[in-house]
PDB file of C-alpha atoms in Angstrom:
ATOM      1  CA  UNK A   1      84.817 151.058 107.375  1.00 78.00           C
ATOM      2  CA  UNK A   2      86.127 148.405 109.832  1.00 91.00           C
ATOM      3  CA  UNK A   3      88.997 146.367 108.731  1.00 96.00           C
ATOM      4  CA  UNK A   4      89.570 142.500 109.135  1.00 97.00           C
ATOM      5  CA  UNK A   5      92.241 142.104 111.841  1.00 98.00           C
ATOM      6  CA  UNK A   6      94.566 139.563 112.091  1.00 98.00           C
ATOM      7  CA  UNK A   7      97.852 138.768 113.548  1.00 98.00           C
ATOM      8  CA  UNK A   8      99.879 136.565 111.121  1.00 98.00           C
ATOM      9  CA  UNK A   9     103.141 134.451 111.562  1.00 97.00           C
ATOM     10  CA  UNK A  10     105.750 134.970 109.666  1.00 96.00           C
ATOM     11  CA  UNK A  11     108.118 131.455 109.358  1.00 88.00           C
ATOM     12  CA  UNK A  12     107.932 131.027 112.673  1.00 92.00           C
ATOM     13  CA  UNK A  13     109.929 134.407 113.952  1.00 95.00           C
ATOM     14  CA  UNK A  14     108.032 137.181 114.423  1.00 97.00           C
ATOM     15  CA  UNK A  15     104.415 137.730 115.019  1.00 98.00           C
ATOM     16  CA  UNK A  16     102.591 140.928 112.871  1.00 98.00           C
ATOM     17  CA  UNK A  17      99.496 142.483 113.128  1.00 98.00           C
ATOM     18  CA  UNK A  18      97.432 143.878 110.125  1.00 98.00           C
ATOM     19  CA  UNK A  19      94.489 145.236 109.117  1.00 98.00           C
ATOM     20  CA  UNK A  20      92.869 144.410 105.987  1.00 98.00           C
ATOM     21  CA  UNK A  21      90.494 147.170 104.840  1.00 98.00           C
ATOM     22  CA  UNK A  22      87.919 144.791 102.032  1.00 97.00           C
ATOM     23  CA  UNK A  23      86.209 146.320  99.192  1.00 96.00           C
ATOM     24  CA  UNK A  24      84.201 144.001  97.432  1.00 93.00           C
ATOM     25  CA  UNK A  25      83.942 145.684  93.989  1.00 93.00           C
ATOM     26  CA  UNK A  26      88.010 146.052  93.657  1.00 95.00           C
ATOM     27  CA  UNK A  27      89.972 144.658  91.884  1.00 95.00           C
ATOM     28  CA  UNK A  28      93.389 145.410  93.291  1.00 97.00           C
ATOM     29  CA  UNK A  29      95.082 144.937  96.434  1.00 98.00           C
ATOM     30  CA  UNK A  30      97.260 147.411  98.009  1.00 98.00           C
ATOM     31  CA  UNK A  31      99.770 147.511 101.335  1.00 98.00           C
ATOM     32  CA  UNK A  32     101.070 150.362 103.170  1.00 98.00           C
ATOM     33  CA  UNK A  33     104.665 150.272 104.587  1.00 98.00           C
ATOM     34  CA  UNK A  34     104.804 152.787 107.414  1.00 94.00           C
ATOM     35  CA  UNK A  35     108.220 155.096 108.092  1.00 90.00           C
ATOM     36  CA  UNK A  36     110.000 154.676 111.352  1.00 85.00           C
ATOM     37  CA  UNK A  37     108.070 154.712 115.175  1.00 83.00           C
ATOM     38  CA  UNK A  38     104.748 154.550 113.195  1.00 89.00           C
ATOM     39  CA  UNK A  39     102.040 152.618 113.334  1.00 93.00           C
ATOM     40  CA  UNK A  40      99.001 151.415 111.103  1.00 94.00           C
ATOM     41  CA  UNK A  41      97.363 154.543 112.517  1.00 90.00           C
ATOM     42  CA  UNK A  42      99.615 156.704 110.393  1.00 89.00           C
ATOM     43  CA  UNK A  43      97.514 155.642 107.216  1.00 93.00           C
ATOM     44  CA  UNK A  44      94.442 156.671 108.194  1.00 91.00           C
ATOM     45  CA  UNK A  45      93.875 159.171 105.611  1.00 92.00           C
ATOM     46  CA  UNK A  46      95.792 157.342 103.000  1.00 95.00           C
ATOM     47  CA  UNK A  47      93.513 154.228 103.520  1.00 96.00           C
ATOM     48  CA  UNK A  48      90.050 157.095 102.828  1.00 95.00           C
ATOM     49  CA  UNK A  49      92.435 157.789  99.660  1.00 95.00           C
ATOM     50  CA  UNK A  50      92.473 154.515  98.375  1.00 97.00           C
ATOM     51  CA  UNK A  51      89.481 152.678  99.698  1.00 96.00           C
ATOM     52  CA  UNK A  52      87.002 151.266  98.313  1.00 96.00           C
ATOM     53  CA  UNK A  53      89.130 151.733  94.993  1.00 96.00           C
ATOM     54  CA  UNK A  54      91.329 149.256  96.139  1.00 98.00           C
ATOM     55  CA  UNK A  55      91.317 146.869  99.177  1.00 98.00           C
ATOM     56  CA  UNK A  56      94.341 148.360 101.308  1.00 98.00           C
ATOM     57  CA  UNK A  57      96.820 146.422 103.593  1.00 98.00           C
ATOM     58  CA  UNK A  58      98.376 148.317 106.715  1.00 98.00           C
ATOM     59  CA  UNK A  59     100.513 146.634 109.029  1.00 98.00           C
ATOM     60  CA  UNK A  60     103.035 146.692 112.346  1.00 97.00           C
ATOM     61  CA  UNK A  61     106.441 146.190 112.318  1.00 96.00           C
ATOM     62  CA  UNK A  62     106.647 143.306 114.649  1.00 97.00           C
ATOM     63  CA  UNK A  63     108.682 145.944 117.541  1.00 96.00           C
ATOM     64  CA  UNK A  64     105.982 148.632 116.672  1.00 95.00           C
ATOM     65  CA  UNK A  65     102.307 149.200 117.534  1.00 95.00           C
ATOM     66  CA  UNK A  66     100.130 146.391 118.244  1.00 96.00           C
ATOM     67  CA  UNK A  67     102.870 143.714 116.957  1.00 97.00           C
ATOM     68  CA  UNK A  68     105.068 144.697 119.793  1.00 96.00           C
ATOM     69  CA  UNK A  69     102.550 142.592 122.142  1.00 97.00           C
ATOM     70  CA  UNK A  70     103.668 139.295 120.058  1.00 98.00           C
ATOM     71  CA  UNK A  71     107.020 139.598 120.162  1.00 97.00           C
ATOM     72  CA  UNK A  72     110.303 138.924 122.234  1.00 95.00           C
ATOM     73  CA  UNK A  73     112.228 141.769 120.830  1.00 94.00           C
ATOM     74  CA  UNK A  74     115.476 140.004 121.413  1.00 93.00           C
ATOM     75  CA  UNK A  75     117.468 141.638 118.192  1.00 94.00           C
ATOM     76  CA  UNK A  76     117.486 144.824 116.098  1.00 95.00           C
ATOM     77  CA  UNK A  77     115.323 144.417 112.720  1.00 95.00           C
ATOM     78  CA  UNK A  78     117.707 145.248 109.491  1.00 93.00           C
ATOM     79  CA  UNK A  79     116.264 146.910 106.589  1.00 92.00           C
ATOM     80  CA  UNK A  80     116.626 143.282 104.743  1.00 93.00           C
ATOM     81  CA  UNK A  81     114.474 141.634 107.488  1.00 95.00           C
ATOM     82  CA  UNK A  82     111.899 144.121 107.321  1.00 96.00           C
ATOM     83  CA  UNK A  83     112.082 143.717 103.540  1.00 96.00           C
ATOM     84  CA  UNK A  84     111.809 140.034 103.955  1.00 97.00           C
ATOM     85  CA  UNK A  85     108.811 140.167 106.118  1.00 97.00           C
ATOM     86  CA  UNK A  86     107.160 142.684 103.798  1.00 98.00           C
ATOM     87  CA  UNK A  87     107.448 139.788 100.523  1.00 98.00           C
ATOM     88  CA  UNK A  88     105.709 137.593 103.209  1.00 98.00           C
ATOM     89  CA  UNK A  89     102.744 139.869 103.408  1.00 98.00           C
ATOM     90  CA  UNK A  90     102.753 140.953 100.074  1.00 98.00           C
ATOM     91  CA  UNK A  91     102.166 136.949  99.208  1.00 98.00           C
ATOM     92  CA  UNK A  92      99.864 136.469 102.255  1.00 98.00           C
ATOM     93  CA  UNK A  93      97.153 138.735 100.753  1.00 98.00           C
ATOM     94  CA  UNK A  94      97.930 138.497  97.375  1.00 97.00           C
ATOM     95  CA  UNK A  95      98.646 142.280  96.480  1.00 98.00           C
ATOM     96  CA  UNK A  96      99.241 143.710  93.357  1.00 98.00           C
ATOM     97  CA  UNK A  97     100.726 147.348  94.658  1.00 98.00           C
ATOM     98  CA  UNK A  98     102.679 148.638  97.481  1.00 98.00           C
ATOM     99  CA  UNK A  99     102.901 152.041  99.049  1.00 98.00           C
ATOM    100  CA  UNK A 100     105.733 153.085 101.383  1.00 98.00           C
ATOM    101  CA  UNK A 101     106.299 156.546 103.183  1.00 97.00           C
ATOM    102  CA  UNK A 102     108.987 158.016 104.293  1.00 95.00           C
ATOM    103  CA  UNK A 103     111.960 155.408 105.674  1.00 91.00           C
ATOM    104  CA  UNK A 104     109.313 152.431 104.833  1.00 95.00           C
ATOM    105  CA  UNK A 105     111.183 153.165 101.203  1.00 95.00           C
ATOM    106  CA  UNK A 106     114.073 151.297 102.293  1.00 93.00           C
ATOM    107  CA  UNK A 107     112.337 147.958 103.388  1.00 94.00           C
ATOM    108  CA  UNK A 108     110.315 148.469 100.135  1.00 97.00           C
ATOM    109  CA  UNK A 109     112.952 149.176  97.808  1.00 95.00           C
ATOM    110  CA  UNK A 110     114.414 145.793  99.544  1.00 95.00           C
ATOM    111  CA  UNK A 111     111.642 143.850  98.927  1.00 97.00           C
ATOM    112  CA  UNK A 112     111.145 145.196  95.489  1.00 97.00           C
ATOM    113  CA  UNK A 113     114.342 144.195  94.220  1.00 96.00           C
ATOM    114  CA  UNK A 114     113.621 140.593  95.154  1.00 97.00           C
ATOM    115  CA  UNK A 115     110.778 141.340  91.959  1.00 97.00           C
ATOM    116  CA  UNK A 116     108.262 139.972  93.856  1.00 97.00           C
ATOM    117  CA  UNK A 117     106.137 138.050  90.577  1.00 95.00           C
ATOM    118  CA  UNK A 118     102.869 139.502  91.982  1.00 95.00           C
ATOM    119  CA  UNK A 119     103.355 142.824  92.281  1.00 98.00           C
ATOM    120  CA  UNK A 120     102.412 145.004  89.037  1.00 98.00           C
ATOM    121  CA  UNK A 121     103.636 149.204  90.414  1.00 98.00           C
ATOM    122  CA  UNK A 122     104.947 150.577  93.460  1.00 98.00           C
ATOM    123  CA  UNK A 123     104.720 154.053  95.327  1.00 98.00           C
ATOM    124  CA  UNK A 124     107.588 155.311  97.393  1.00 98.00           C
ATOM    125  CA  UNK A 125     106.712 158.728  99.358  1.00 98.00           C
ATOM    126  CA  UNK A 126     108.783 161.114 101.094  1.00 97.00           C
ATOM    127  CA  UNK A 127     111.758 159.077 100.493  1.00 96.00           C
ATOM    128  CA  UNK A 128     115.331 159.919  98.741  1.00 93.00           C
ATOM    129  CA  UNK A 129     118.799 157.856  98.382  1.00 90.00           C
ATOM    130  CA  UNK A 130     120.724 161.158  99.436  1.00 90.00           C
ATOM    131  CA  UNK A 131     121.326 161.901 102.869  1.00 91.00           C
ATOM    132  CA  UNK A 132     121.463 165.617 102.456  1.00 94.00           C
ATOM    133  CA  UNK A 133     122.295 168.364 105.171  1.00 96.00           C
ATOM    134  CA  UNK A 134     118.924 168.827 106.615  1.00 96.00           C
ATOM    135  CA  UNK A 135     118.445 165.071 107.161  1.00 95.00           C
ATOM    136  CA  UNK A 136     121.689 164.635 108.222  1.00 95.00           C
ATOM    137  CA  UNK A 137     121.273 167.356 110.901  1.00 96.00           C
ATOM    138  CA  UNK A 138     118.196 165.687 111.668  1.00 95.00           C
ATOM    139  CA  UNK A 139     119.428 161.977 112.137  1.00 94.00           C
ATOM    140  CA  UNK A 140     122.609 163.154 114.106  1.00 95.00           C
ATOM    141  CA  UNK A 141     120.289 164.898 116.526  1.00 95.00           C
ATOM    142  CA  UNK A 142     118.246 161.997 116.938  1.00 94.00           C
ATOM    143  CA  UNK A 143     120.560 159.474 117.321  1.00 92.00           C
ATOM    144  CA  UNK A 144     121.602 161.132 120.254  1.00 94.00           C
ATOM    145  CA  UNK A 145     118.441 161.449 121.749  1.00 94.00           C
ATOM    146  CA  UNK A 146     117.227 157.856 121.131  1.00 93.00           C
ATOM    147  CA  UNK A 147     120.393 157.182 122.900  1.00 89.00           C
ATOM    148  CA  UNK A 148     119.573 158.387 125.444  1.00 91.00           C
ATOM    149  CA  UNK A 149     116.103 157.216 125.732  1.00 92.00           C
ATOM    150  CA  UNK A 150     114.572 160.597 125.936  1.00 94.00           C
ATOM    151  CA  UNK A 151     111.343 160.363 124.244  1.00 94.00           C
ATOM    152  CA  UNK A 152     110.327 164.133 125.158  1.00 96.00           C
ATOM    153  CA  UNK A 153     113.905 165.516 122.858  1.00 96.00           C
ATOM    154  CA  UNK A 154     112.501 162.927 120.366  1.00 95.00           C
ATOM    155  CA  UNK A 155     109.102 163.936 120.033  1.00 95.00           C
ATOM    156  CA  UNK A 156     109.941 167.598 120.179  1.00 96.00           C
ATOM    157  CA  UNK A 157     112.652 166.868 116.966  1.00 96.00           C
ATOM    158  CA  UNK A 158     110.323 165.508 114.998  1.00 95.00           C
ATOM    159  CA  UNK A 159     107.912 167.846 115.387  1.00 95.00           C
ATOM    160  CA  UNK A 160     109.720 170.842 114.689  1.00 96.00           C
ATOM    161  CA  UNK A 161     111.919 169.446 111.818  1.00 96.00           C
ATOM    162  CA  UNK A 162     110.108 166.833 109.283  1.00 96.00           C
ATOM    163  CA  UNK A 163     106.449 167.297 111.106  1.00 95.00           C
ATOM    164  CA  UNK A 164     106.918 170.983 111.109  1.00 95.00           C
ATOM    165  CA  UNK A 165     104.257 171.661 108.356  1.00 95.00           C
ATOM    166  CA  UNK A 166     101.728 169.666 110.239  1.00 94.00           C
ATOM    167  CA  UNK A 167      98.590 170.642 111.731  1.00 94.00           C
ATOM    168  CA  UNK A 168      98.655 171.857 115.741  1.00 93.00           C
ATOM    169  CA  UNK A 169      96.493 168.814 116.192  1.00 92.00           C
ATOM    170  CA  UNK A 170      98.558 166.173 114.617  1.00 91.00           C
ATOM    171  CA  UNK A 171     101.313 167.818 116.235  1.00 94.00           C
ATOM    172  CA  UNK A 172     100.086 167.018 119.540  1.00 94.00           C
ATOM    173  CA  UNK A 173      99.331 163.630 118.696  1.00 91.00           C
ATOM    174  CA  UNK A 174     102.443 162.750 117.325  1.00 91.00           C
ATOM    175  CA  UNK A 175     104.388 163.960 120.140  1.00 94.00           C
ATOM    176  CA  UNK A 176     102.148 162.070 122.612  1.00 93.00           C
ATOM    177  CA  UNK A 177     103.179 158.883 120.482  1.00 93.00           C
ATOM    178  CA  UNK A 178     107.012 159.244 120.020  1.00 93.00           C
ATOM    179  CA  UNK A 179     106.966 160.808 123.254  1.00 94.00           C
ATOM    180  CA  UNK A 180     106.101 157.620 124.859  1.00 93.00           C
ATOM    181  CA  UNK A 181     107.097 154.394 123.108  1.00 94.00           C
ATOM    182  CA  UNK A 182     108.816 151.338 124.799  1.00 93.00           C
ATOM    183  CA  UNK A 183     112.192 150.888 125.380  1.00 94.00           C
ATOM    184  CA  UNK A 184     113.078 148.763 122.738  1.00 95.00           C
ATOM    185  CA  UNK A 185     111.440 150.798 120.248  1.00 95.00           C
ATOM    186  CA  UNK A 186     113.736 153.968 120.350  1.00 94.00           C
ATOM    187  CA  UNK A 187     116.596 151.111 120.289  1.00 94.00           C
ATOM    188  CA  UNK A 188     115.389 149.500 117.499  1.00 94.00           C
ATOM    189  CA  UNK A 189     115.447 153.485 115.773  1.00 93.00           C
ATOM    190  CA  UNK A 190     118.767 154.000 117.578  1.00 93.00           C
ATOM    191  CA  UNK A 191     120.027 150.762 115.715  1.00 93.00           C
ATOM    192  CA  UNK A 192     118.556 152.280 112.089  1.00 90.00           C
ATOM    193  CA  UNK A 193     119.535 155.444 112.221  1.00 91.00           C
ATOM    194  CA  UNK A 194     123.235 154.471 113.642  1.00 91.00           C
ATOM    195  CA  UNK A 195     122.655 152.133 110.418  1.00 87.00           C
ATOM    196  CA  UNK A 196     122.321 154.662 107.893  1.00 87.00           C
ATOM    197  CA  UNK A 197     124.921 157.275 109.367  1.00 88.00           C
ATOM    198  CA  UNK A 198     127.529 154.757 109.178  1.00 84.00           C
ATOM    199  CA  UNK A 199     126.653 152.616 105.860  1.00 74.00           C
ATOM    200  CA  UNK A 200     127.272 152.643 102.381  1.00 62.00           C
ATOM    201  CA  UNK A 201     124.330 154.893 101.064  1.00 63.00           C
ATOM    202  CA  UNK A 202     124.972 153.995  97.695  1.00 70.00           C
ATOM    203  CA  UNK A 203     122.943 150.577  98.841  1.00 74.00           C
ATOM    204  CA  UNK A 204     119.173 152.029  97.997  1.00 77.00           C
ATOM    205  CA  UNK A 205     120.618 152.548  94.320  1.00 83.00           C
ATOM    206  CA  UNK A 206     121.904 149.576  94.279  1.00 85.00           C
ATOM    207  CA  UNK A 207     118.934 147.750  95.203  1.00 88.00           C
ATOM    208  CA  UNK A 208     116.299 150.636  92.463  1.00 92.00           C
ATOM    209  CA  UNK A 209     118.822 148.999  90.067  1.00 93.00           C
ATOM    210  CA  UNK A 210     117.118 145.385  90.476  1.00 95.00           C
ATOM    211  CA  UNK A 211     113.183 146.769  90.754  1.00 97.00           C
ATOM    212  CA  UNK A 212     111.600 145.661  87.395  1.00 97.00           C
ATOM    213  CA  UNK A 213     108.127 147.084  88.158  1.00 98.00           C
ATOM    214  CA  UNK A 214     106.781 150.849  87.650  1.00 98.00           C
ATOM    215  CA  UNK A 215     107.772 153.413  90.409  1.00 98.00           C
ATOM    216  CA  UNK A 216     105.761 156.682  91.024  1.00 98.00           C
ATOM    217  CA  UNK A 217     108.091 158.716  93.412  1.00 98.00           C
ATOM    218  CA  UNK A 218     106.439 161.185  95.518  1.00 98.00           C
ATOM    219  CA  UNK A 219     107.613 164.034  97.308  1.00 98.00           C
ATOM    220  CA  UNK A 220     106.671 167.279  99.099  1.00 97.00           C
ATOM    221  CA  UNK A 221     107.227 170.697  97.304  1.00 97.00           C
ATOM    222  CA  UNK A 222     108.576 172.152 101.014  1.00 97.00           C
ATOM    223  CA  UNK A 223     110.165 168.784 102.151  1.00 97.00           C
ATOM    224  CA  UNK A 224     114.338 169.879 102.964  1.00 97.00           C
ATOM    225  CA  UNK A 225     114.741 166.184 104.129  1.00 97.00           C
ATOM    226  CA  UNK A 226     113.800 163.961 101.405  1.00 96.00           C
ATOM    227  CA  UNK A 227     113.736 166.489  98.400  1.00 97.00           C
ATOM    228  CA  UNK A 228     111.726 165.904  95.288  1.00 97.00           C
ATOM    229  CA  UNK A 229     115.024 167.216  93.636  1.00 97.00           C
ATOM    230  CA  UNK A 230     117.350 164.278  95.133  1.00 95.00           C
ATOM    231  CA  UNK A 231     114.732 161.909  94.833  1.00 95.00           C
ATOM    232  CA  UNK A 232     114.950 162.014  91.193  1.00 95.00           C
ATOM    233  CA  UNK A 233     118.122 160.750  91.316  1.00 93.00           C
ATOM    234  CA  UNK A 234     116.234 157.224  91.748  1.00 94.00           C
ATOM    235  CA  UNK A 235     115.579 157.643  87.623  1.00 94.00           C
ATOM    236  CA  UNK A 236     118.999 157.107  86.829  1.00 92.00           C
ATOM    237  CA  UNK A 237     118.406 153.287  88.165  1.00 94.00           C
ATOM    238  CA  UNK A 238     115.255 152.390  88.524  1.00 95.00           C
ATOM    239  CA  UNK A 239     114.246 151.872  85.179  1.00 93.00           C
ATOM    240  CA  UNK A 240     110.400 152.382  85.055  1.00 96.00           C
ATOM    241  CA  UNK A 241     110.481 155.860  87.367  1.00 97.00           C
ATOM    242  CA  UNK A 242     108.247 158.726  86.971  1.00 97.00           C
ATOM    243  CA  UNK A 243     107.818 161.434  89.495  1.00 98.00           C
ATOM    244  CA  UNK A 244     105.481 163.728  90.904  1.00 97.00           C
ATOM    245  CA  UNK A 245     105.859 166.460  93.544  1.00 97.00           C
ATOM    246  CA  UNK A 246     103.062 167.483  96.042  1.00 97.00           C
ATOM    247  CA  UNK A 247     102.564 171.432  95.726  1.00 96.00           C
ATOM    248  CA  UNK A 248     102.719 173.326  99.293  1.00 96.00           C
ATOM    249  CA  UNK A 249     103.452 170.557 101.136  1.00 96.00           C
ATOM    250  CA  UNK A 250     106.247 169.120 103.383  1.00 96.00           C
ATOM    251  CA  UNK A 251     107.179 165.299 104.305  1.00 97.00           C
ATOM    252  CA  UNK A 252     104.045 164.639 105.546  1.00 95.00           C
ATOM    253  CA  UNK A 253     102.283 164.964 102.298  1.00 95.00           C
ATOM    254  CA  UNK A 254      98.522 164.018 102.608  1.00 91.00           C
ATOM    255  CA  UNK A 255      97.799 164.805 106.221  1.00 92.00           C
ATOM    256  CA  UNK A 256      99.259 168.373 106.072  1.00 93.00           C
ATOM    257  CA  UNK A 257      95.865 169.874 104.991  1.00 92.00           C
ATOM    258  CA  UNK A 258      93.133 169.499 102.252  1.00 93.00           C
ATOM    259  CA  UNK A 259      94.803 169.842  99.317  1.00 94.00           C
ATOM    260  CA  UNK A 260      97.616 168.449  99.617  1.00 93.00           C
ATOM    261  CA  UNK A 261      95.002 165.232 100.621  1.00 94.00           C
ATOM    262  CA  UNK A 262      93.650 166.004  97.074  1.00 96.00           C
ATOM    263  CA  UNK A 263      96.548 166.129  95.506  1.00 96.00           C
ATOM    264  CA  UNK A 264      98.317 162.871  97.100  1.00 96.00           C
ATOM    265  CA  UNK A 265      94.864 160.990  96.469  1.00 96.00           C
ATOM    266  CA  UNK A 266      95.128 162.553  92.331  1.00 96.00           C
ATOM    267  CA  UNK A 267      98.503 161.106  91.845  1.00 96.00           C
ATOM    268  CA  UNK A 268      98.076 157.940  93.203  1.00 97.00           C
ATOM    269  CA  UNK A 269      95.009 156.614  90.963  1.00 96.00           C
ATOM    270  CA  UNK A 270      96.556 158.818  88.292  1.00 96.00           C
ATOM    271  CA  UNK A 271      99.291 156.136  88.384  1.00 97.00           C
ATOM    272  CA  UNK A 272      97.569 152.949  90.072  1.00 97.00           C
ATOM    273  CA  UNK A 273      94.405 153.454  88.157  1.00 91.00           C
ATOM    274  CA  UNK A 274      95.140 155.804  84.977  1.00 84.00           C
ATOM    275  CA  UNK A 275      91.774 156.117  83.824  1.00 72.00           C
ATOM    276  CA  UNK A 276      90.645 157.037  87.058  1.00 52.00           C
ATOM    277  CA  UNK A 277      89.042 160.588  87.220  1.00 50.00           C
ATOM    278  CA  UNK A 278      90.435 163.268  89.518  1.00 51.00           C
ATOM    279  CA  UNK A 279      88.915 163.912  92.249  1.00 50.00           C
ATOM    280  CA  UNK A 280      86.709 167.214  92.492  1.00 45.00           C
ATOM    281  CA  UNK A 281      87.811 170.120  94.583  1.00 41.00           C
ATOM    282  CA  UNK A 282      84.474 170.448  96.263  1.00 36.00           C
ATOM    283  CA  UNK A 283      83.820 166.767  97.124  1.00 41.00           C
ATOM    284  CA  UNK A 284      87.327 165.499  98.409  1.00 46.00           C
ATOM    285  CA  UNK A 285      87.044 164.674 101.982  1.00 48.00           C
ATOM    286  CA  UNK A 286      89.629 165.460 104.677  1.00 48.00           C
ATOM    287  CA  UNK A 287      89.635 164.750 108.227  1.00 46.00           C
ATOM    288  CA  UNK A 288      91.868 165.250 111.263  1.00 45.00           C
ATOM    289  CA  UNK A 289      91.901 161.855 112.912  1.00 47.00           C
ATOM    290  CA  UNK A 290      93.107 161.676 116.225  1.00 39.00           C
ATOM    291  CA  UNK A 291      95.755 159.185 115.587  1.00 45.00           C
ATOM    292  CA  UNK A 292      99.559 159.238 116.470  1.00 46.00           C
ATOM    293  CA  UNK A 293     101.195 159.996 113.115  1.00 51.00           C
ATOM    294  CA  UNK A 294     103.743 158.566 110.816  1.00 44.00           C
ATOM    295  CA  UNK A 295     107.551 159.598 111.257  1.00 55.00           C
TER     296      UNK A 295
END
């Protein structure tokens, strides 16, 4: 399953790599907003979810991944830009559905209240509008180590707060990645999280009020940092919400082990393709790719 690659402009500012993964017999397209410090490599598993159901759309961040290359990185990215650039893709190749994970949420919830004509439902994962007191632990800690530059306190947070339900080997992987990004990459987190500790939170609900599409909200049974419970919140504005919580599984959701993979893969054509069958215990395919992970 090897993707079309391209590297795309986007009016004339910022350069952004993607992968499109084609499936001739669909009839959908899909793209995949990664969280923070991640790359298309996060989606590995999530792209075996949804392929060859759907041709799937991952992407850079033009200061992430295999973007960075393109670009200048001469100022921050806000939410709204990412948001921006997202519409751009979401036009580009003509998709019908977006997935986000984890703080890809805000950029999508951005971009969704623009009500993009094309796009028909939406999945936000491992996201919430309340910064509670696990998360807020969590950003305070790393804002001081991205301040710092020190990739090693980074990748060692990550790992043992929202990546704590992970697999050793994804562990290691994802602290080899966060561990060593560039420079401008634990500014440009530095700049998002300083963004969201000092900003008016209420500005996700504000923007779920506009969103005029279907929203499946998913969340991890055992994730403290974006709860399923404060994630429901999101149905008091957004007005086509329905939710679904991942059983023995934290933030991470389908790359924790087999069945929460299962699971994830059940709710998503349970909601982008409803007469989809579930997928059978015995037959649902999981693998540990050696990729850095998604934060």
């Amino acid at each position: 399953m090897r993707p079309e690659i391209a590297v795309l402009d986007i009016q004339g500012q910022y350069r952004v790599y993607t992968e499109f993964y084609r499936a001739d017999a669909a009839e959908k397209t899909i793209i995949l907003v990664n969280g923070s410090m991640a790359t298309t490599a996060s989606f590995a598993q999530t792209v075996k979810n949804l392929h060859p159901q759907f041709n799937v759309v991952c992407y850079d961040q033009p200061y992430a991944g295999r973007s960075k290359i393109h670009n200048r990185h001469e100022k921050h990215l806000t939410k709204e830009v990412e948001g921006l650039i997202l519409l751009e893709l979401i036009d580009h190749f003509a998709a019908e559905h977006v997935l986000s994970f984890s703080w890809g949420g805000a950029a999508t919830m951005v971009a969704l209240a623009h009500q993009p004509r094309r796009i028909e439902k939406a999945v936000i994962s491992s996201f919430s509008p309340v910064v509670n007191a696990h998360m807020l632990d969590y950003l305070e800690r790393g804002v001081e180590c991205l301040g710092k530059r020190d990739g090693d306190r980074v990748g060692h947070l990550v790992n043992n707060t929202i990546g704590k339900h992970l697999p050793s080997l994804f562990k290691r992987f994802n602290y080899r990645h966060v561990s060593s990004l560039a420079e401008h990459e634990y500014g440009q987190m530095h700049f998002h999280i300083s963004n969201v500790l000092n900003s008016d939170r209420q500005c996700y609900l504000n923007a779920a009020k506009k969103i005029n599409v279907p929203v499946l909200f998913m969340n991890g049974e055992w994730d403290e940092y974006t709860a399923a419970e404060d994630a429901r919140l999101f149905g008091n504005h957004v007005a086509q919400s329905t939710f679904t919580t991942l059983q023995a599984t934290g933030h991470f959701l389908d790359m924790e082990h087999k069945s929460a993979c299962r699971d994830s893969q059940n709710a998503l054509l349970g909601f982008l393709k409803p007469a989809q069958q579930p997928i059978s215990r015995t037959r649902h395919p999981f693998t540990q790719d050696h990729h850095a992970l998604a934060v």
